[in-house]
Coordinates of C-alpha atoms and ligand atoms in Angstrom, one line a residue:
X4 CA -32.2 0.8 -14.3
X5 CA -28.6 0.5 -14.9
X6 CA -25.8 0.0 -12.5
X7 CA -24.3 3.8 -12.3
X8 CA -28.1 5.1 -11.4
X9 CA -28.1 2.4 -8.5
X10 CA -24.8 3.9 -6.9
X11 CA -26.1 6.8 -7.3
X12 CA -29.5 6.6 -6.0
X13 CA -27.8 4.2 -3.1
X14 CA -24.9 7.1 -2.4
X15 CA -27.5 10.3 -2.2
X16 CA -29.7 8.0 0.5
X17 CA -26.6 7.8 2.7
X18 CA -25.8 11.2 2.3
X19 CA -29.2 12.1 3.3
X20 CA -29.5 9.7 6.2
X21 CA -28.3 11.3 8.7
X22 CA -25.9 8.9 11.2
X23 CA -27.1 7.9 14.7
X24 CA -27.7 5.0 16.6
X25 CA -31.0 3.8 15.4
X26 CA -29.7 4.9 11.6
X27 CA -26.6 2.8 11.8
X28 CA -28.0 -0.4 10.7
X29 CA -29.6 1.3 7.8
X30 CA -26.5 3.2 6.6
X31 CA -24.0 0.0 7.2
X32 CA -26.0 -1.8 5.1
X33 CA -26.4 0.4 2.6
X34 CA -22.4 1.1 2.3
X35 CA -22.2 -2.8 1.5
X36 CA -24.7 -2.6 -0.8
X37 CA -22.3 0.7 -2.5
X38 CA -19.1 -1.8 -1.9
X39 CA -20.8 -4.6 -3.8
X40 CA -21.9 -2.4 -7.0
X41 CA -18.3 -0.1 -7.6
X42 CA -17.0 -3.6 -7.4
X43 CA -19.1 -5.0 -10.3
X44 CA -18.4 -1.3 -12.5
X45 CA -14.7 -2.3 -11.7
X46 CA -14.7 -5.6 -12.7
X47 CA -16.5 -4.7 -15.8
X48 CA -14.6 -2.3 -16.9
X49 CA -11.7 -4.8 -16.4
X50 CA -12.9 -7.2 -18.4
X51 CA -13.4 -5.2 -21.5
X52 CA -9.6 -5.6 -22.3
X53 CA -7.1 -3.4 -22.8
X54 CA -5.0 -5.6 -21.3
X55 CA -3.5 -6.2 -17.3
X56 CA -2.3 -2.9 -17.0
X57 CA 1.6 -1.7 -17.5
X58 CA 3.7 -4.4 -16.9
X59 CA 7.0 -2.9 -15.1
X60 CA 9.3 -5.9 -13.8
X61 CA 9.8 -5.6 -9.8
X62 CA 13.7 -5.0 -9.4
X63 CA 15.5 -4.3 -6.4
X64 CA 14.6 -4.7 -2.2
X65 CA 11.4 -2.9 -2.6
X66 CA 9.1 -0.5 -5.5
X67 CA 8.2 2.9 -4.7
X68 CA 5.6 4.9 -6.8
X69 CA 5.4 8.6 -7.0
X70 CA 1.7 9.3 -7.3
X71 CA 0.9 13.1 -8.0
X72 CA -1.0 15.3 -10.3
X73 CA 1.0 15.8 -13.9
X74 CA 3.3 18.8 -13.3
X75 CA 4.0 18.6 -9.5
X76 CA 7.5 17.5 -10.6
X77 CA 7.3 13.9 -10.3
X78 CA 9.7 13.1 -13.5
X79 CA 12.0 16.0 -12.4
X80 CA 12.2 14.4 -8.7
X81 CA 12.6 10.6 -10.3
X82 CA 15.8 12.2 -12.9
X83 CA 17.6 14.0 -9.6
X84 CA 17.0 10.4 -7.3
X85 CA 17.8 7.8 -9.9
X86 CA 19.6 6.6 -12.9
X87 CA 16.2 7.5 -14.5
X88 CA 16.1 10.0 -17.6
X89 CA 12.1 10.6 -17.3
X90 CA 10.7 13.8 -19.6
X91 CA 10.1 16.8 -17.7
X92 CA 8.2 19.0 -19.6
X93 CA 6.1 22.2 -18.1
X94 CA 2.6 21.1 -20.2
X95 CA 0.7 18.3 -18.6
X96 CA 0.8 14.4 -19.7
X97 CA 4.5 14.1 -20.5
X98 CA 4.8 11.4 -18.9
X99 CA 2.4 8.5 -20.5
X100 CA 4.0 5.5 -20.0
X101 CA 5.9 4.2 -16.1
X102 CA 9.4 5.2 -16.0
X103 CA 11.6 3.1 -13.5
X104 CA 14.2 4.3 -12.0
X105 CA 16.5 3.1 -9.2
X106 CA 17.7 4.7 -6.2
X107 CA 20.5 3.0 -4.4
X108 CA 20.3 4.4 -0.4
X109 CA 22.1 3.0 2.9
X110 CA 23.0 -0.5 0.8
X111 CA 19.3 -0.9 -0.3
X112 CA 18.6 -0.9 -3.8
X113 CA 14.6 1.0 -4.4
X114 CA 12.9 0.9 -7.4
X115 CA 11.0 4.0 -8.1
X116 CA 8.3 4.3 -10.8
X117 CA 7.5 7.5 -11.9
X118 CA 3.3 6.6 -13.2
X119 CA 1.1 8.8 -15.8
X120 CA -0.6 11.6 -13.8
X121 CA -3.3 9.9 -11.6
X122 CA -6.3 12.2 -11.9
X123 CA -10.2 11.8 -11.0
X124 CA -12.1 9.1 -11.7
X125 CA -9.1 6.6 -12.4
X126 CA -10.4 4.0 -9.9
X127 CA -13.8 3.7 -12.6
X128 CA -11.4 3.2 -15.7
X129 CA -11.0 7.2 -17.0
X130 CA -7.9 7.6 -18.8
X131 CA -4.8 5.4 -17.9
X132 CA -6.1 5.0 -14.7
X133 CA -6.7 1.4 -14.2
X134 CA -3.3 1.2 -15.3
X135 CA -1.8 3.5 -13.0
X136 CA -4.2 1.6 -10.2
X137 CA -2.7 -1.8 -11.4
X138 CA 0.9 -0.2 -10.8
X139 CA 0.2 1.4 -7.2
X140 CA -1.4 -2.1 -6.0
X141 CA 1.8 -4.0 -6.5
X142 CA 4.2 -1.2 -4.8
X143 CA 5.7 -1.2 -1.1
X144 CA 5.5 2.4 -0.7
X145 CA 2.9 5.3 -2.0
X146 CA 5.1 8.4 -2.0
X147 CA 2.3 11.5 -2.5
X148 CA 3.7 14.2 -4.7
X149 CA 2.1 17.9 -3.9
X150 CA 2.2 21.2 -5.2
X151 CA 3.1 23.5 -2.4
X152 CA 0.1 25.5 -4.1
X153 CA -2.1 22.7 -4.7
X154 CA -2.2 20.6 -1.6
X155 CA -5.7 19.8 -1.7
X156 CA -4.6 17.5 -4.4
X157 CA -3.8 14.5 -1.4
X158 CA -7.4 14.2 -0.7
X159 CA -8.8 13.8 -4.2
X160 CA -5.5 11.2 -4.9
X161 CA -6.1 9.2 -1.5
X162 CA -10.0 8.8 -2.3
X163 CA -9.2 7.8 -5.6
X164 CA -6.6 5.1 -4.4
X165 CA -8.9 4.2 -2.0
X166 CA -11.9 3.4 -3.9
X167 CA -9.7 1.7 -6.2
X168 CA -9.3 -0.7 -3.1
X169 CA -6.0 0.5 -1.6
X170 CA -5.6 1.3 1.9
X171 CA -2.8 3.4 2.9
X172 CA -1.2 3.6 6.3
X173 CA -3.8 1.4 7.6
X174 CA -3.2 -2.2 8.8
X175 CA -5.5 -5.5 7.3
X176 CA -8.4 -5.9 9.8
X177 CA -7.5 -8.4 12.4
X178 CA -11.2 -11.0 11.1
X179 CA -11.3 -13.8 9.5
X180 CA -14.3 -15.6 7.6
X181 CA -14.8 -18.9 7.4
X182 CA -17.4 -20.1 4.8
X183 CA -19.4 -23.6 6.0
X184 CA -21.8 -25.1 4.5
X185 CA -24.7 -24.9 7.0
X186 CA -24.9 -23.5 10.6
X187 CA -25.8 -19.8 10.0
X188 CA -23.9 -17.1 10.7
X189 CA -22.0 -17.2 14.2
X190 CA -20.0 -14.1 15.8
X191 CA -16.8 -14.8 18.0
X192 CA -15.0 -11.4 18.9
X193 CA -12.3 -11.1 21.8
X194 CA -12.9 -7.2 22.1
X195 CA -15.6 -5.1 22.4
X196 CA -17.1 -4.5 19.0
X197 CA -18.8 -1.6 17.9
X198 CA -21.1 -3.2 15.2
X199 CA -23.8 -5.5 16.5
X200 CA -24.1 -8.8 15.4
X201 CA -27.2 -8.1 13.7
X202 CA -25.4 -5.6 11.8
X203 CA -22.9 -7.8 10.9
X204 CA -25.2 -10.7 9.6
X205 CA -26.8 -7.8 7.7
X206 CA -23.8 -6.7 5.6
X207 CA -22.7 -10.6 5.2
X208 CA -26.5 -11.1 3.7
X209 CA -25.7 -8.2 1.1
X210 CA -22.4 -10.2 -0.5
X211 CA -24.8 -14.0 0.1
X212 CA -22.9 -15.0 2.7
X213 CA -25.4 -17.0 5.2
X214 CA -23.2 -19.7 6.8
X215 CA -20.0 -18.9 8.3
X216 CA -18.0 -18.8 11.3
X217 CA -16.6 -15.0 11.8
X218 CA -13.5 -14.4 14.4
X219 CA -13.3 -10.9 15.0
X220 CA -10.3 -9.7 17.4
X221 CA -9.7 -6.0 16.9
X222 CA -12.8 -2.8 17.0
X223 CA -13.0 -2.5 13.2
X224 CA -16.1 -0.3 11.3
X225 CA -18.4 -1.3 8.5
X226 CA -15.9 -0.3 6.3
X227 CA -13.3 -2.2 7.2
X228 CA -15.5 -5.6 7.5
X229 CA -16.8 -5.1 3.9
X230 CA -13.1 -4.9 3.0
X231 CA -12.1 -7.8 4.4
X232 CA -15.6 -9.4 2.9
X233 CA -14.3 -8.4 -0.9
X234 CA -10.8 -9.9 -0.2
X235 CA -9.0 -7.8 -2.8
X236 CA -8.1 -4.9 -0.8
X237 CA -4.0 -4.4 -0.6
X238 CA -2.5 -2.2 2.2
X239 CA 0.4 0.1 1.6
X240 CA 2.1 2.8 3.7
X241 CA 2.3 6.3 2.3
X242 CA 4.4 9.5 3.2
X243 CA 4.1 13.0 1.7
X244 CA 6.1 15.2 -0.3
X245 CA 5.7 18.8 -1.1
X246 CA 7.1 20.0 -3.9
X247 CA 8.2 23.4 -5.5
X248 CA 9.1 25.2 -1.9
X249 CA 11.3 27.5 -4.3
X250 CA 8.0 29.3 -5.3
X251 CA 6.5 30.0 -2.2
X252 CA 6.8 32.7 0.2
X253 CA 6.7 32.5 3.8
X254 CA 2.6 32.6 4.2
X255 CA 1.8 29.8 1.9
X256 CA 4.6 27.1 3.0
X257 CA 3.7 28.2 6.6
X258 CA 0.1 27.4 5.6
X259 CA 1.2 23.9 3.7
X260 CA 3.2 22.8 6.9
X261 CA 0.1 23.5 9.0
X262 CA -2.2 21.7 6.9
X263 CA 1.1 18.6 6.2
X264 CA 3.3 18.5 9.5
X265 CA 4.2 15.3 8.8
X266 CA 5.8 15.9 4.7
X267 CA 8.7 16.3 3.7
X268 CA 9.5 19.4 2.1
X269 CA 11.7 20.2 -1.1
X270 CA 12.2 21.7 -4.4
X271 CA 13.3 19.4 -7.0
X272 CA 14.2 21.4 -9.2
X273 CA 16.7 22.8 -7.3
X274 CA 18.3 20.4 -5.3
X275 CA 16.6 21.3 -2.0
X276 CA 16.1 18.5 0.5
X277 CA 16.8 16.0 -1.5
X278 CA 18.7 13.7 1.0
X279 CA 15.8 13.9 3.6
X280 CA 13.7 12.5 0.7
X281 CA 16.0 9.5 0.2
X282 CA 15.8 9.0 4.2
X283 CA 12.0 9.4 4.1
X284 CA 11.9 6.1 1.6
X285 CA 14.5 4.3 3.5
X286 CA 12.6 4.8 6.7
X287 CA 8.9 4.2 5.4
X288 CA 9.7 1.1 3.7
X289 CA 11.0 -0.9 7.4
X290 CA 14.4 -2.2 5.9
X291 CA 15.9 -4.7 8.1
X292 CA 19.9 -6.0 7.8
X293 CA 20.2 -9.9 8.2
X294 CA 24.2 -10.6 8.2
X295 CA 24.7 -14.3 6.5
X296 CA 27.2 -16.1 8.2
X297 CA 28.4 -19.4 6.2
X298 CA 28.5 -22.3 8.7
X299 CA 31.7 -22.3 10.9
X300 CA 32.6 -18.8 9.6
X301 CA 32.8 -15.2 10.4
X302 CA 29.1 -13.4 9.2
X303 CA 29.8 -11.5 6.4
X304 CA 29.4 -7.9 8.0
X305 CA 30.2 -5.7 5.3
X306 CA 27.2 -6.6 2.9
X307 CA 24.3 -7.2 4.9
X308 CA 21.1 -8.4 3.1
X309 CA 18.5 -5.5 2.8
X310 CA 15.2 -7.3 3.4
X311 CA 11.5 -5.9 4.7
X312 CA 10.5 -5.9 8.4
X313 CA 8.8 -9.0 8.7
X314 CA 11.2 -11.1 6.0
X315 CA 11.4 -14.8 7.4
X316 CA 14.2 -17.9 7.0
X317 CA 12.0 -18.8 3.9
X318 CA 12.0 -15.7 2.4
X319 CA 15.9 -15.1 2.9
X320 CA 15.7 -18.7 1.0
X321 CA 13.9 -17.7 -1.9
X322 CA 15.5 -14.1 -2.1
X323 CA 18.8 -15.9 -2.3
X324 CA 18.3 -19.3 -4.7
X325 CA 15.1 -20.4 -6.2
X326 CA 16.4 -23.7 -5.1
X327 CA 16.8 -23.0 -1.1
X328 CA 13.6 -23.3 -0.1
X329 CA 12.9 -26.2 -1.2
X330 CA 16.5 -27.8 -0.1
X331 CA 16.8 -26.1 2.9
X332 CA 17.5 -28.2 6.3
X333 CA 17.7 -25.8 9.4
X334 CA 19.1 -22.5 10.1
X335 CA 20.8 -20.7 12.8
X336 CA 20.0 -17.1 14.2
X337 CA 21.9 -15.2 16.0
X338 CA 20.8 -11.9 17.8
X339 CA 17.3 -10.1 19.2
X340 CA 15.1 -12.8 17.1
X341 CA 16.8 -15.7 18.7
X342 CA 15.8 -17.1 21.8
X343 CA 19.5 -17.7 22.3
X344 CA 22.6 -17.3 20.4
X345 CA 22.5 -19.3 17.3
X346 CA 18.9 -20.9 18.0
X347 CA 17.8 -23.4 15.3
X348 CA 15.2 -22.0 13.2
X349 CA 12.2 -23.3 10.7
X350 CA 11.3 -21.5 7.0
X351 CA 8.8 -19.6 9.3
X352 CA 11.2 -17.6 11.5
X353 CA 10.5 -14.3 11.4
X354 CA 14.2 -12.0 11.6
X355 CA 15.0 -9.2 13.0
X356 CA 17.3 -5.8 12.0
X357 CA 20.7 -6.8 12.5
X358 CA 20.2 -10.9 13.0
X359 CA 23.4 -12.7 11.7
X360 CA 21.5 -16.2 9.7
X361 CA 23.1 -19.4 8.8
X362 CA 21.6 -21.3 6.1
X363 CA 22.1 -25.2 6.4
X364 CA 21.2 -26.2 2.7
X365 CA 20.8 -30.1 1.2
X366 CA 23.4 -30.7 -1.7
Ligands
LIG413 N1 9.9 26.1 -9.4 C1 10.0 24.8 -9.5 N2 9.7 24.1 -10.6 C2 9.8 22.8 -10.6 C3 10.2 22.1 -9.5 N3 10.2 20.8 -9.8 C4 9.8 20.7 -11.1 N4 9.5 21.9 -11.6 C5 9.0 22.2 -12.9 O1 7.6 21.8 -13.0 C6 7.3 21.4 -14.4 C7 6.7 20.0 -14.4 O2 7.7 19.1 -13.9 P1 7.6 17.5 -14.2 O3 8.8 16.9 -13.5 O4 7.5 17.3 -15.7 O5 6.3 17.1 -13.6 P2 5.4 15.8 -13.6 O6 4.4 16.0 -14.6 O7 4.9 15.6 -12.3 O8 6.4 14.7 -14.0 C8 8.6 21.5 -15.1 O9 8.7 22.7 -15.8 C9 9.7 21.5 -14.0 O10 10.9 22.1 -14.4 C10 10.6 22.8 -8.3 O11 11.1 22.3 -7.3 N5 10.5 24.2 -8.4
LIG414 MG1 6.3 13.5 -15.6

């Protein structure tokens, strides 16, 4: 029997096994067992070539892709954003290979890629889609592109993305595994978990893991433990956009908003909205300013740094001279990350919006 009739015979069982206490065993191990074989389909169809996927070289403070089905108005959104001159065509497919573009906003500097139509059944290899999935999993930001017609779109794009391994909007589980050689499996947990730990023995049995130590501190689901078991799962924020708003009268965008509160709504085409777009980036993607100030001197307040939320001294370092890290001495912070003003920090500092950093660098 081949590998496609296992999923399936694995994924009608759960969907015929209906969930319950005394079931929930049974279906969390048989989700691991679903886990473990899409990854060997993926990993196959990998290694039959065809190369890494699109190479697009990372410029700017952070990447944003537009994700959406072909003709939403993704290429048409990218050309009125950026510097980008992408083909915007009414037929579907124009776009075949990733157009960059860059959208400078509030002193950051965002790369957007405008990526070949993702459509059903890209996470398994159809089409471009591994490509487009090999794109998505290095970004910062997912940005969703909907039809104001076709909204139903998100849900086929977001379980695609997420059988490709991407989570959006959701944070990496809070566990860690430790392999040992001998010893068994042993459970520590400083909350309340909702698995058992015969469950969780279980699902580390599917993936042959029999000796480890496991150190769970947040409630997390059989999902989320066989993700952090497969260790290739990335996690990305997402917003929404709706696109087209021109078109629609006053039932169907009602209808849209009540379905999307949280998008953003817009017409690209004609200019509409198009500033609360560039805010909707900016905002998702947790800029922080760090003001340098050269040792003795006045911070340079004109130009801050745009970095991520979560940007330490080292990173400044390498984001500055591939050289600093490595020569670096001590720094000193100024403002809500320093204990007090102009506290001596390490490479593992972690800054926050509006910090003023000195950089003491070895000659
Ligand atoms: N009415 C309307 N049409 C739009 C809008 N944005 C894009 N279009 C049209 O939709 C078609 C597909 O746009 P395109 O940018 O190529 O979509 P892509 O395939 O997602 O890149 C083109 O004919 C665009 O002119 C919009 O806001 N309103
Ligand atoms: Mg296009």
């Amino acid at each position: 029997m081949g590998i496609h009739e296992d999923i399936q015979e694995v994924e009608e069982e759960i969907k015929k096994t209906p969930y319950n206490k005394a079931t929930s065993h049974h279906i969390g191990r048989l989700k691991a067992k679903l886990a473990r074989l899409r990854d060997e389909v993926v990993k196959k169809s990998a290694s039959k070539g065809g190369g890494e996927g699109y190479s697009v070289r990372k410029s700017g403070d952070a990447t944003v892709t537009l994700v959406g089905f072909p003709s939403v108005g993704k290429s048409t959104l990218l050309n009125k954003l950026t510097d980008a001159h992408s083909e915007v065509g009414a037929y579907e497919f124009t776009t075949l290979d990733v157009i960059p573009g860059v959208l400078e906003h509030k002193n950051a500097t965002i790369q957007i890629l405008d990526v070949p139509g993702l459509v059903k059944g890209a996470a398994s290899g159809r089409g471009r889609g591994r490509e487009v999935i090999s794109v998505v999993r290095n970004c910062d930001l997912v940005v969703f592109m909907l039809d104001v017609f076709q909204n139903y779109h998100h849900g086929v794009l977001t379980q695609e993305l997420y059988d490709a391994g991407i989570r959006l909007n959701q944070k990496a589980p809070d566990v860690v595994i430790k392999r040992q050689d001998r010893g068994g499996v042993t459970i520590s947990s400083t909350k309340d978990l909702e698995l058992s730990d015969d469950l969780i023995k279980a699902i580390l049995n599917e993936y042959k893991i029999h000796n480890a130590h496991v150190l769970i501190r947040e409630s997390i689901d059989v999902d989320q433990l066989i993700d952090v078991i497969m260790g290739n799962r990335v996690y990305i924020p997402a917003v929404v956009v709706v696109n087209k708003v021109d078109m629609a009268d006053e039932y169907v965008l009602k209808k849209c908003k009540s379905e999307y509160p949280g998008a953003t709504y817009i017409s690209a085409d004609k200019e509409k909205n198009l500033e609360a777009v560039k805010d909707l980036i900016y905002d998702a993607l947790d800029f922080i300013r760090i003001y340098l100030k050269p040792q003795g001197g006045p911070a340079d307040m004109e130009e801050p740094l745009i970095v991520r939320k979560g940007t330490t001294v080292g990173d400044v370092c390498d984001h500055l001279h591939r050289d600093f890290r490595r020569k670096f001495r001590y720094s000193q912070v100024w403002g809500t990350s320093a204990k007090h003003p102009g506290q001596r920090a390490g490479l593992e500092h972690v800054l926050d919006d509006s910090d003023l950093l000195t950089l003491i660098i070895a000659m």
